[in-house]
mmCIF file of N, CA and C in Angstrom:
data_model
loop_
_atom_site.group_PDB
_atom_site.id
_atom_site.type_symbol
_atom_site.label_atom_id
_atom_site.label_comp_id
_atom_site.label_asym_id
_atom_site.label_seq_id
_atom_site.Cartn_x
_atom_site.Cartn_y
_atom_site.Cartn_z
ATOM 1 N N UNK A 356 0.837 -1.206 0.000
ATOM 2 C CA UNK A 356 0.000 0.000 0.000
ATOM 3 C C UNK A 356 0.868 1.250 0.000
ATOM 4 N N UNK A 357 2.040 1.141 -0.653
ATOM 5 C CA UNK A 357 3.083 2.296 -0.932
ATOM 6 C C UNK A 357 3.015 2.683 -2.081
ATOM 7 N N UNK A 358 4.294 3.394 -2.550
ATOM 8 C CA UNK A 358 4.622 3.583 -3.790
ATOM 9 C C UNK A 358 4.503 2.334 -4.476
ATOM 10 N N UNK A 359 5.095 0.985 -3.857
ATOM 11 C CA UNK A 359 5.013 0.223 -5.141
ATOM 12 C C UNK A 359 4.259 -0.441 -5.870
ATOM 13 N N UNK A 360 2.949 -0.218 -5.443
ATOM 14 C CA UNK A 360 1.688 -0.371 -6.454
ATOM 15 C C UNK A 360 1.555 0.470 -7.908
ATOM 16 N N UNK A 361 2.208 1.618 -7.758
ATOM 17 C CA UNK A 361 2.310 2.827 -8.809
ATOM 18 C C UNK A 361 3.692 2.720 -9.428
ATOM 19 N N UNK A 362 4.380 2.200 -9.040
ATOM 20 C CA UNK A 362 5.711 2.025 -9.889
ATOM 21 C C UNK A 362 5.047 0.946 -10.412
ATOM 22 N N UNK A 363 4.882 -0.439 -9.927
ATOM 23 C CA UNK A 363 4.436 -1.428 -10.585
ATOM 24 C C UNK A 363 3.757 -0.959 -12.250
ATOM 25 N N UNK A 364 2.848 -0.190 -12.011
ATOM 26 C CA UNK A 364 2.049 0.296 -13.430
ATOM 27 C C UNK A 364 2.576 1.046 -14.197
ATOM 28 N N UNK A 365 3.995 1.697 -13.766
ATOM 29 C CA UNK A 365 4.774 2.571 -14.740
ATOM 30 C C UNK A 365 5.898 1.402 -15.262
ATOM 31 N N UNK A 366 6.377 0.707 -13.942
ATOM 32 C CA UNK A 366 6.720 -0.291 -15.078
ATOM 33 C C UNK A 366 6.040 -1.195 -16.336
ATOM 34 N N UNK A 367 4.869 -1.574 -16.212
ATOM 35 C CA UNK A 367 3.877 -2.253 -17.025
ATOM 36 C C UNK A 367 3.850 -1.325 -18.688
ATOM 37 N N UNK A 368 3.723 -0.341 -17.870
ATOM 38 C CA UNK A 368 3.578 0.406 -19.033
ATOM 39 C C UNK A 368 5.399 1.023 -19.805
ATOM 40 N N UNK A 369 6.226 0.725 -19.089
ATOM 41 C CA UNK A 369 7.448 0.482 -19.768
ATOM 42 C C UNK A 369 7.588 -0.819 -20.051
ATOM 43 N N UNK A 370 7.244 -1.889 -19.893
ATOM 44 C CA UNK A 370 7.411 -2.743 -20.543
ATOM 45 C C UNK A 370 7.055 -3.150 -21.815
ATOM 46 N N UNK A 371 5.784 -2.263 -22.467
ATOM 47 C CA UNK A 371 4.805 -2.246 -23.591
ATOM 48 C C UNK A 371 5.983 -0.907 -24.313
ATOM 49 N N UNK A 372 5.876 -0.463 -23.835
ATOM 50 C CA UNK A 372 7.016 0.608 -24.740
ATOM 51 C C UNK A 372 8.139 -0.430 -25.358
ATOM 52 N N UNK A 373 9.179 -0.866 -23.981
ATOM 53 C CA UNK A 373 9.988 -1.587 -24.596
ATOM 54 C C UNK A 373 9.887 -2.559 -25.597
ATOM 55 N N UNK A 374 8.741 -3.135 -25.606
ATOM 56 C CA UNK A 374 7.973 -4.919 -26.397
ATOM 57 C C UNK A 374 8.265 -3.892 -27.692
ATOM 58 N N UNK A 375 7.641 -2.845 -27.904
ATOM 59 C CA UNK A 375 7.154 -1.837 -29.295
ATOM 60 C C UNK A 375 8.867 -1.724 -29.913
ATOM 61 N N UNK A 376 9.563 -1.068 -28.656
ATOM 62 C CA UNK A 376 10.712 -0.257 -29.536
ATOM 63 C C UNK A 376 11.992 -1.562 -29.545
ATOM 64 N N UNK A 377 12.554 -2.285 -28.528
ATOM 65 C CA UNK A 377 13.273 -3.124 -28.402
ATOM 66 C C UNK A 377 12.857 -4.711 -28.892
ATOM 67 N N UNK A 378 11.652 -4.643 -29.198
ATOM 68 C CA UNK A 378 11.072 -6.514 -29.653
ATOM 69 C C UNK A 378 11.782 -7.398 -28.748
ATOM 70 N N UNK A 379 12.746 -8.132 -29.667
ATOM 71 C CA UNK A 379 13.345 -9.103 -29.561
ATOM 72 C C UNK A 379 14.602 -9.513 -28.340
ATOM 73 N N UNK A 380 14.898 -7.606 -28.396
ATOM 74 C CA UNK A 380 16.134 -8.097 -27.528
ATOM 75 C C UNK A 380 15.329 -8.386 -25.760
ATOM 76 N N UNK A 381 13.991 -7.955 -25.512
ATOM 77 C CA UNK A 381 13.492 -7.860 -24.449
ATOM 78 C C UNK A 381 13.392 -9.099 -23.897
ATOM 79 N N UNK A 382 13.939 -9.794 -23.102
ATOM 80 C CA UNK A 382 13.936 -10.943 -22.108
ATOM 81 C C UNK A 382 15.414 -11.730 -22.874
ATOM 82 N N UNK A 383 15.797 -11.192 -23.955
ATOM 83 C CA UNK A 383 17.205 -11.923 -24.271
ATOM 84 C C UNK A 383 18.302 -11.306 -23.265
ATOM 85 N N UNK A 384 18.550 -9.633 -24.180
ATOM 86 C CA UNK A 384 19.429 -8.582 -23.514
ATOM 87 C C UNK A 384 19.361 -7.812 -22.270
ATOM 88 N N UNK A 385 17.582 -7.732 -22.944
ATOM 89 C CA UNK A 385 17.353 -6.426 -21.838
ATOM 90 C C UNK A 385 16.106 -6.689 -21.000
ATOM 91 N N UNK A 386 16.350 -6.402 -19.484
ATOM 92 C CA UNK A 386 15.035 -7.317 -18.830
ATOM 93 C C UNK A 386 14.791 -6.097 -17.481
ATOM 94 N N UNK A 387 13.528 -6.278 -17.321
ATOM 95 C CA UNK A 387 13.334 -5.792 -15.934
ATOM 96 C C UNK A 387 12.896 -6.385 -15.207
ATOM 97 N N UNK A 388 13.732 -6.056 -13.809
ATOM 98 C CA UNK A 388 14.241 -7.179 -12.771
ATOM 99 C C UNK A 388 13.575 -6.149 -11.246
ATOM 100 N N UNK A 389 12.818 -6.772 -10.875
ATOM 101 C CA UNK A 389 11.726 -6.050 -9.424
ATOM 102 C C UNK A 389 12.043 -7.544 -8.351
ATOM 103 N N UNK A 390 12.830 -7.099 -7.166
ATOM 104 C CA UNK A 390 13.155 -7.556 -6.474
ATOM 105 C C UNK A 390 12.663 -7.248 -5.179
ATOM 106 N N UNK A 391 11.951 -8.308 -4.100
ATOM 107 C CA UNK A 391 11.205 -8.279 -3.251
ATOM 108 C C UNK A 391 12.217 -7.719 -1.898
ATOM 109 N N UNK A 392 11.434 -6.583 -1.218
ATOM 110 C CA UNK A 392 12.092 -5.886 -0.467
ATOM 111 C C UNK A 392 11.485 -6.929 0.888
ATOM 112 N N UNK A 393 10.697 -7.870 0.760
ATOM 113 C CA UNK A 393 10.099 -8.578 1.892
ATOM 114 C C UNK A 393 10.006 -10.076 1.705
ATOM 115 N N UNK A 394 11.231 -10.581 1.417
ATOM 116 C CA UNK A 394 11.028 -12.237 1.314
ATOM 117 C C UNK A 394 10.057 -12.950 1.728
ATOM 118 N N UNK A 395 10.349 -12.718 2.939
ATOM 119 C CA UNK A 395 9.515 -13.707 4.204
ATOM 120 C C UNK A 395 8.003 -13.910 3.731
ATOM 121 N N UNK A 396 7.415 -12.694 2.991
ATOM 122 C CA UNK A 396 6.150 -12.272 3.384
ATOM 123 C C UNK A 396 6.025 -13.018 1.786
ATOM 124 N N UNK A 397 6.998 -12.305 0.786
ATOM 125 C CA UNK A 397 7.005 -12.353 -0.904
ATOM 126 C C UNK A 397 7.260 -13.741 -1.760
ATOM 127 N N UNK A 398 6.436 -14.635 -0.738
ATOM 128 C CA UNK A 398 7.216 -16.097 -1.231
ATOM 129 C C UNK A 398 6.778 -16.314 -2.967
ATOM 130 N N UNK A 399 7.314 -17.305 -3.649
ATOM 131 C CA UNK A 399 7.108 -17.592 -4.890
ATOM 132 C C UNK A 399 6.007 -17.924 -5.242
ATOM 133 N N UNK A 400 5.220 -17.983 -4.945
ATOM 134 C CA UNK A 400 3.467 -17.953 -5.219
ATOM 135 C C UNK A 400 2.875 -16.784 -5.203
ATOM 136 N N UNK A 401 3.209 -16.141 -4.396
ATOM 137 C CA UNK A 401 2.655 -14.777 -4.264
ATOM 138 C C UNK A 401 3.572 -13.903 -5.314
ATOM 139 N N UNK A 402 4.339 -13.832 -5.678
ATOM 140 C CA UNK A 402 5.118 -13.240 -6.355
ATOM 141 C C UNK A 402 4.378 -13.534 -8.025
ATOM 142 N N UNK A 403 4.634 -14.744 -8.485
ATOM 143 C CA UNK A 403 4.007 -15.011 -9.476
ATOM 144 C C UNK A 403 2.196 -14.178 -9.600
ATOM 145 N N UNK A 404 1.438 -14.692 -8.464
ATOM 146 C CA UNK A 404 -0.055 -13.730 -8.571
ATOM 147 C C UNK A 404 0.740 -12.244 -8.794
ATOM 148 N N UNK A 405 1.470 -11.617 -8.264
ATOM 149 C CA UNK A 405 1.573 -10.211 -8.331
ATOM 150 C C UNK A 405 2.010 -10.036 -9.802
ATOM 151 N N UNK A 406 2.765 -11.098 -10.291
ATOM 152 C CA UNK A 406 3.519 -10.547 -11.248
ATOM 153 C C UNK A 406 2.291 -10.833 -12.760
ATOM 154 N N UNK A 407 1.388 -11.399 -12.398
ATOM 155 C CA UNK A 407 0.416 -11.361 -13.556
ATOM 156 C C UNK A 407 -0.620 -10.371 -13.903
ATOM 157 N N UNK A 408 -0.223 -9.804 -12.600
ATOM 158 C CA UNK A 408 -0.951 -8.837 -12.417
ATOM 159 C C UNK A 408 -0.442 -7.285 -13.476
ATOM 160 N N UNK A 409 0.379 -7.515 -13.614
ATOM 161 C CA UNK A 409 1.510 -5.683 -13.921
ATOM 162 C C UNK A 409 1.810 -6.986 -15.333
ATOM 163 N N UNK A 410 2.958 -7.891 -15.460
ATOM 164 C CA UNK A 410 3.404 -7.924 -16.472
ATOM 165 C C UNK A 410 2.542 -8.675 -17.930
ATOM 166 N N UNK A 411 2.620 -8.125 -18.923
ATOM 167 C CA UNK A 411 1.742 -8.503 -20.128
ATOM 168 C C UNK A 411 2.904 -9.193 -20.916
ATOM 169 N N UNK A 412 4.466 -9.498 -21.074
ATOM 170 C CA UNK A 412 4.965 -10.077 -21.981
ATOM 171 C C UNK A 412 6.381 -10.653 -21.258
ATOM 172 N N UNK A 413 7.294 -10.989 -22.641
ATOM 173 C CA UNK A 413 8.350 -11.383 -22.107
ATOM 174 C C UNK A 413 9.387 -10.223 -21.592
ATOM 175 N N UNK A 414 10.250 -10.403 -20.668
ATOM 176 C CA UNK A 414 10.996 -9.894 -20.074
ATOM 177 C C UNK A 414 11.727 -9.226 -18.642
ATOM 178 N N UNK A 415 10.630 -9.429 -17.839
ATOM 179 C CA UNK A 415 10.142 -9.172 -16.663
ATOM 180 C C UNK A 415 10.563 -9.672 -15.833
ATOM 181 N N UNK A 416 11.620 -9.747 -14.544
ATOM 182 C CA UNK A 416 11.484 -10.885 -13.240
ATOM 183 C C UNK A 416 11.074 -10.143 -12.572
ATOM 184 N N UNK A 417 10.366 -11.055 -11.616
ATOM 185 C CA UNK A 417 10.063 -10.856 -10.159
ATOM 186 C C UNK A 417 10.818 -11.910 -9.285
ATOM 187 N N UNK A 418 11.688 -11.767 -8.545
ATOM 188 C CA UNK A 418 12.506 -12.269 -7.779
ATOM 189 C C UNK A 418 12.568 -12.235 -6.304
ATOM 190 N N UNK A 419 12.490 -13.068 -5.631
ATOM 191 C CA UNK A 419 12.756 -13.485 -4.252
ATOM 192 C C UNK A 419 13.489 -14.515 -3.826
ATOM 193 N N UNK A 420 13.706 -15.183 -2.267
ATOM 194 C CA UNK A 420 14.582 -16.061 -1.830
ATOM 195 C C UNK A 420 15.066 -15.944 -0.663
ATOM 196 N N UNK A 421 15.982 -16.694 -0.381
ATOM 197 C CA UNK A 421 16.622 -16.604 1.213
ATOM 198 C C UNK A 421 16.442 -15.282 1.398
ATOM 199 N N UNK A 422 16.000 -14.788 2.561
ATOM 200 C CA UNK A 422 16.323 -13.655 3.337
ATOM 201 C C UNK A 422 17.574 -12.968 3.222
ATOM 202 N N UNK A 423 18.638 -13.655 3.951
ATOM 203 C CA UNK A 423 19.984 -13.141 3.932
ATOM 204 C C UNK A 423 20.348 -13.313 2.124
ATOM 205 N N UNK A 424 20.163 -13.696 1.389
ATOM 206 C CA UNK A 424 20.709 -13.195 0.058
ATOM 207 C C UNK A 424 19.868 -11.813 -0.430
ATOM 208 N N UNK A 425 18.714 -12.005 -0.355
ATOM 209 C CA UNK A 425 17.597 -10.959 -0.920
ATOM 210 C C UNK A 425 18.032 -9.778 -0.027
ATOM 211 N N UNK A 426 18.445 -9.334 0.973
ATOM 212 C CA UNK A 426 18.580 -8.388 1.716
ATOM 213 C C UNK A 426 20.137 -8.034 0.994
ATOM 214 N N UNK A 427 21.202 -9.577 1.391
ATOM 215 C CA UNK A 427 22.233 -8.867 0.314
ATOM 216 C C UNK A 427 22.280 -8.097 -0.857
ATOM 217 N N UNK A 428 21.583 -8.354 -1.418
ATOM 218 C CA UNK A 428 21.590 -8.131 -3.204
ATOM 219 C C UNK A 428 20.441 -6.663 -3.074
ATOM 220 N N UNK A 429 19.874 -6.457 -1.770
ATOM 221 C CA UNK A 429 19.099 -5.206 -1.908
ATOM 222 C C UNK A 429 20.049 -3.935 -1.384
ATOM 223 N N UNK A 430 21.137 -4.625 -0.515
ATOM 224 C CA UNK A 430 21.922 -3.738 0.211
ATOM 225 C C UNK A 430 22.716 -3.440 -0.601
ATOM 226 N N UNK A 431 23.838 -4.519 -1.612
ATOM 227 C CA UNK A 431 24.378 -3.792 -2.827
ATOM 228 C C UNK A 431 23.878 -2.722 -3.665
ATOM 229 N N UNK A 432 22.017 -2.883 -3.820
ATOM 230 C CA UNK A 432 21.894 -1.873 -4.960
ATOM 231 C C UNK A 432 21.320 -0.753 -4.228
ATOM 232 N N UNK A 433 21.708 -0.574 -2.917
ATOM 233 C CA UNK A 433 21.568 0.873 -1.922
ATOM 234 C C UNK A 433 19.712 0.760 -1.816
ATOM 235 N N UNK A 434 19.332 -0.640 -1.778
ATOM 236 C CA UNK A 434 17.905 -0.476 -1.384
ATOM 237 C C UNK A 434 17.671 -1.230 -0.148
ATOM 238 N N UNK A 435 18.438 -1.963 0.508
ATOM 239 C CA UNK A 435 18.911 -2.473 2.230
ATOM 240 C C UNK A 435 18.381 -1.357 3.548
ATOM 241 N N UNK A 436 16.795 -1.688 4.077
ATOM 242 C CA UNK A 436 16.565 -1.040 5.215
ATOM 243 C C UNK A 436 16.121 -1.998 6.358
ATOM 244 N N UNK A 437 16.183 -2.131 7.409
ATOM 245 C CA UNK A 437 15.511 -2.302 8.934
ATOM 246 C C UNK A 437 14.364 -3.139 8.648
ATOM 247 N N UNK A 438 13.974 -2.798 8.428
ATOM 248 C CA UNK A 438 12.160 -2.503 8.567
ATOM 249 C C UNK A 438 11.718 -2.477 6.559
ATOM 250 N N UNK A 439 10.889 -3.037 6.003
ATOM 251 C CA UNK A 439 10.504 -3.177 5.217
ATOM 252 C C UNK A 439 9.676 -1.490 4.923
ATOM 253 N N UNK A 440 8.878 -0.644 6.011
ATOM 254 C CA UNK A 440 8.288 0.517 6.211
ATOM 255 C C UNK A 440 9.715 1.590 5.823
ATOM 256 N N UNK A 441 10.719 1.185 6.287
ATOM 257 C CA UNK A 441 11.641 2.136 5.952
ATOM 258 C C UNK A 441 12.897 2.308 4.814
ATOM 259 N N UNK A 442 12.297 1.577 3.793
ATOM 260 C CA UNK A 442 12.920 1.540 2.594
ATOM 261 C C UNK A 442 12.746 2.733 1.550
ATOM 262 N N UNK A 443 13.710 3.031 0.914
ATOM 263 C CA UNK A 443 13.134 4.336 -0.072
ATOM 264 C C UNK A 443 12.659 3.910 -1.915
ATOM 265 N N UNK A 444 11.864 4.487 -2.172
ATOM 266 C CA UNK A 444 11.579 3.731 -3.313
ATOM 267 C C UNK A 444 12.103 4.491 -4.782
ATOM 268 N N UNK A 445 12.746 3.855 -5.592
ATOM 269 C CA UNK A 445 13.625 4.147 -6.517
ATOM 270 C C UNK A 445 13.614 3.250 -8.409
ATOM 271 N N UNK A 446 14.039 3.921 -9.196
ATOM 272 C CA UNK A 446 14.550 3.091 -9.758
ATOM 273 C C UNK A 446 15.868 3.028 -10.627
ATOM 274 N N UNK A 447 16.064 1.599 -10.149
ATOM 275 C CA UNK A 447 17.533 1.736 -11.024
ATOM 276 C C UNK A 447 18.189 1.599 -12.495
ATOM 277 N N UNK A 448 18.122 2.209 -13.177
ATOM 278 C CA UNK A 448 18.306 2.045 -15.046
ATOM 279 C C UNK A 448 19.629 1.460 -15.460
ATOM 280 N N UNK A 449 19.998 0.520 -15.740
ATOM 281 C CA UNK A 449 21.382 0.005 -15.950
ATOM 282 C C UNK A 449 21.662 -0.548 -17.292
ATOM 283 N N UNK A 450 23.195 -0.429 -18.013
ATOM 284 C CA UNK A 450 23.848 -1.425 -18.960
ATOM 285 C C UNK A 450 24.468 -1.803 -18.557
ATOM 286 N N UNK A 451 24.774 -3.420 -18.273
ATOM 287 C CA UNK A 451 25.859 -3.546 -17.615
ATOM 288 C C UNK A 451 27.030 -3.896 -18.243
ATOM 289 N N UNK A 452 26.948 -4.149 -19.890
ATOM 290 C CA UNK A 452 27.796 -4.360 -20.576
ATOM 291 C C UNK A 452 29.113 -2.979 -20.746
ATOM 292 N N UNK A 453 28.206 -1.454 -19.986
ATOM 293 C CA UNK A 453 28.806 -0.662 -20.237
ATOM 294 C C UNK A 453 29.343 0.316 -18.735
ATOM 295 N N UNK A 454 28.718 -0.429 -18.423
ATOM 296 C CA UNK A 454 28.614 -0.007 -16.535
ATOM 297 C C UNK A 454 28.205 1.230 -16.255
ATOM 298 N N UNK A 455 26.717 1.413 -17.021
ATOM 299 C CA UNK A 455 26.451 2.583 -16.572
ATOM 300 C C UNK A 455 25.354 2.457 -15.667
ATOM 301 N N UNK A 456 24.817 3.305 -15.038
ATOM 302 C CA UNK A 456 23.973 3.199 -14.115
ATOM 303 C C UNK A 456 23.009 4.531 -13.702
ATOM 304 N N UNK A 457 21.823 4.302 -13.691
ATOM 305 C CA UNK A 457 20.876 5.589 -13.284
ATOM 306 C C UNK A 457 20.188 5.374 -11.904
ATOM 307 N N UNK A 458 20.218 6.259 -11.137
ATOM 308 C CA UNK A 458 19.120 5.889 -9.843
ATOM 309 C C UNK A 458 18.022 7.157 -10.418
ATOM 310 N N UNK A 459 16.698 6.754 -10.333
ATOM 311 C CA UNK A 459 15.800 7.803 -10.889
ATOM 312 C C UNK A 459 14.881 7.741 -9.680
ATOM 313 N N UNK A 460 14.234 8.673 -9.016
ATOM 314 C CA UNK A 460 12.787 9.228 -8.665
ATOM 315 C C UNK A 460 11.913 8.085 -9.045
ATOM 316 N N UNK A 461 11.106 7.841 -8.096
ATOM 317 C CA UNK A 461 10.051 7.159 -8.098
ATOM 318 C C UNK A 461 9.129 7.700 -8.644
ATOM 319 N N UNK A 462 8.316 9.274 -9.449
ATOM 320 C CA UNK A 462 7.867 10.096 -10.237
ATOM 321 C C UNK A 462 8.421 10.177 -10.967
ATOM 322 N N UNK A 463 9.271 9.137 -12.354
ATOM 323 C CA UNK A 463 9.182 8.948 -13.994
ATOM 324 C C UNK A 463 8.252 8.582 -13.860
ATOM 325 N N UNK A 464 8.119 8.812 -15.032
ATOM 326 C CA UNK A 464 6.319 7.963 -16.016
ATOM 327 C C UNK A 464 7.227 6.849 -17.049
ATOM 328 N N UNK A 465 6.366 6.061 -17.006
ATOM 329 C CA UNK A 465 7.285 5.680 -18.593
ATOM 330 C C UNK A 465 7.674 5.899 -19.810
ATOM 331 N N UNK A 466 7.460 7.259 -20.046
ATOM 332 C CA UNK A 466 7.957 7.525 -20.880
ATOM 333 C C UNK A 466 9.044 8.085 -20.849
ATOM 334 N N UNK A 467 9.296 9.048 -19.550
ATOM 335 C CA UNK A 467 10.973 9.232 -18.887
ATOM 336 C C UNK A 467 11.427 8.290 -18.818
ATOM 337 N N UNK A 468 11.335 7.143 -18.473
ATOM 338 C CA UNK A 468 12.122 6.158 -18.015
ATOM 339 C C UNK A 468 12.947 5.531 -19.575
ATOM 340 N N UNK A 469 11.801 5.342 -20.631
ATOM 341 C CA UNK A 469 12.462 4.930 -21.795
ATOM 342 C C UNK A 469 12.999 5.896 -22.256
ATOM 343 N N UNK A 470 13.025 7.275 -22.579
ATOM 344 C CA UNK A 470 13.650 8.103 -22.894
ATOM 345 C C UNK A 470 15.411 7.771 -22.329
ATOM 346 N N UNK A 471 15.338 8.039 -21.084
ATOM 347 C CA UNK A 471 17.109 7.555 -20.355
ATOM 348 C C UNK A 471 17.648 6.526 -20.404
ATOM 349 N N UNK A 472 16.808 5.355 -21.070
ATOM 350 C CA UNK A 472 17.243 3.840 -21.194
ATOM 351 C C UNK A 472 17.539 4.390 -22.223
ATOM 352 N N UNK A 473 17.062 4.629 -23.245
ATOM 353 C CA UNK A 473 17.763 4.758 -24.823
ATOM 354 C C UNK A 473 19.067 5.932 -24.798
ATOM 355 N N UNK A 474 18.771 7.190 -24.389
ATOM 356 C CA UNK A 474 19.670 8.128 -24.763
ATOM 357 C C UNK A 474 21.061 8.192 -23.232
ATOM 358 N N UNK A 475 20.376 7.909 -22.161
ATOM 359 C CA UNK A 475 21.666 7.935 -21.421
ATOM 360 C C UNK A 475 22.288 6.528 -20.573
ATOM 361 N N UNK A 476 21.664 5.681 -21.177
ATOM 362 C CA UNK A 476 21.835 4.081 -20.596
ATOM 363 C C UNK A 476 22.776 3.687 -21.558
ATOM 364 N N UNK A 477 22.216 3.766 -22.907
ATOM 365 C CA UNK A 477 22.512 3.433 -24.176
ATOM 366 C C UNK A 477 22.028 2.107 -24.388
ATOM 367 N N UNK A 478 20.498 1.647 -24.369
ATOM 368 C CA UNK A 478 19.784 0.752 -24.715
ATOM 369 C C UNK A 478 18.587 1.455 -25.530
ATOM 370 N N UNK A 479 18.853 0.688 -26.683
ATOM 371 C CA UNK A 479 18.204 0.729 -28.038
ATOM 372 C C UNK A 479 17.540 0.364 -28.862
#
């Protein structure tokens, strides 16, 4: 009942952008990856219902797992809080073939968001 009900739908709706402008490379090259800030709670059943919910094609994870890894891998990408209530909500735009990296505002739309994937990510 946060932000990430509303990111969820800006991603959805970047994902239909991407399907349009990227086709093919989407779930080969280029994927978007939503990682559960609440394991415990986000088990793989529930994850899957959520994720049918927002995603319409290929390319998409929704990811969870051990606690102590999922918290690792949230603390690397500076999204690691306490308390599930005290996390900040973000997103991260990446190539990693080129090591670039965007942290953006939780207020892109998707159409900002594809705009900086293409011109300052350099995904095309």
């Amino acid at each position: 009942a946060t932000a990430c009900p509303m990111q969820m739908k800006v991603l959805s709706q970047l994902q239909e952008l991407m399907i349009e402008k990227m086709g093919g490379n989407l779930g080969k090259d280029i994927f978007i990856v939503s990682i559960t800030l609440d394991p415990d709670r986000d088990n793989l059943n529930k994850l899957q219902s959520y994720s049918s919910s927002y995603s319409k094609g290929p390319g998409w994870l929704f990811l969870t797992g051990d606690k102590k890894n999922v918290d690792w891998i949230n603390y690397r990408l500076g999204q690691y809080a306490e308390t599930v209530e005290l996390h900040t909500s973000f997103y991260l735009l990446g190539n990693l073939k080129e090591g670039k990296w965007l942290r953006i505002q939780p207020n892109a739309d998707a159409q900002q968001l594809m705009k900086m994937l293409q011109e300052e990510v350099g995904q095309s």
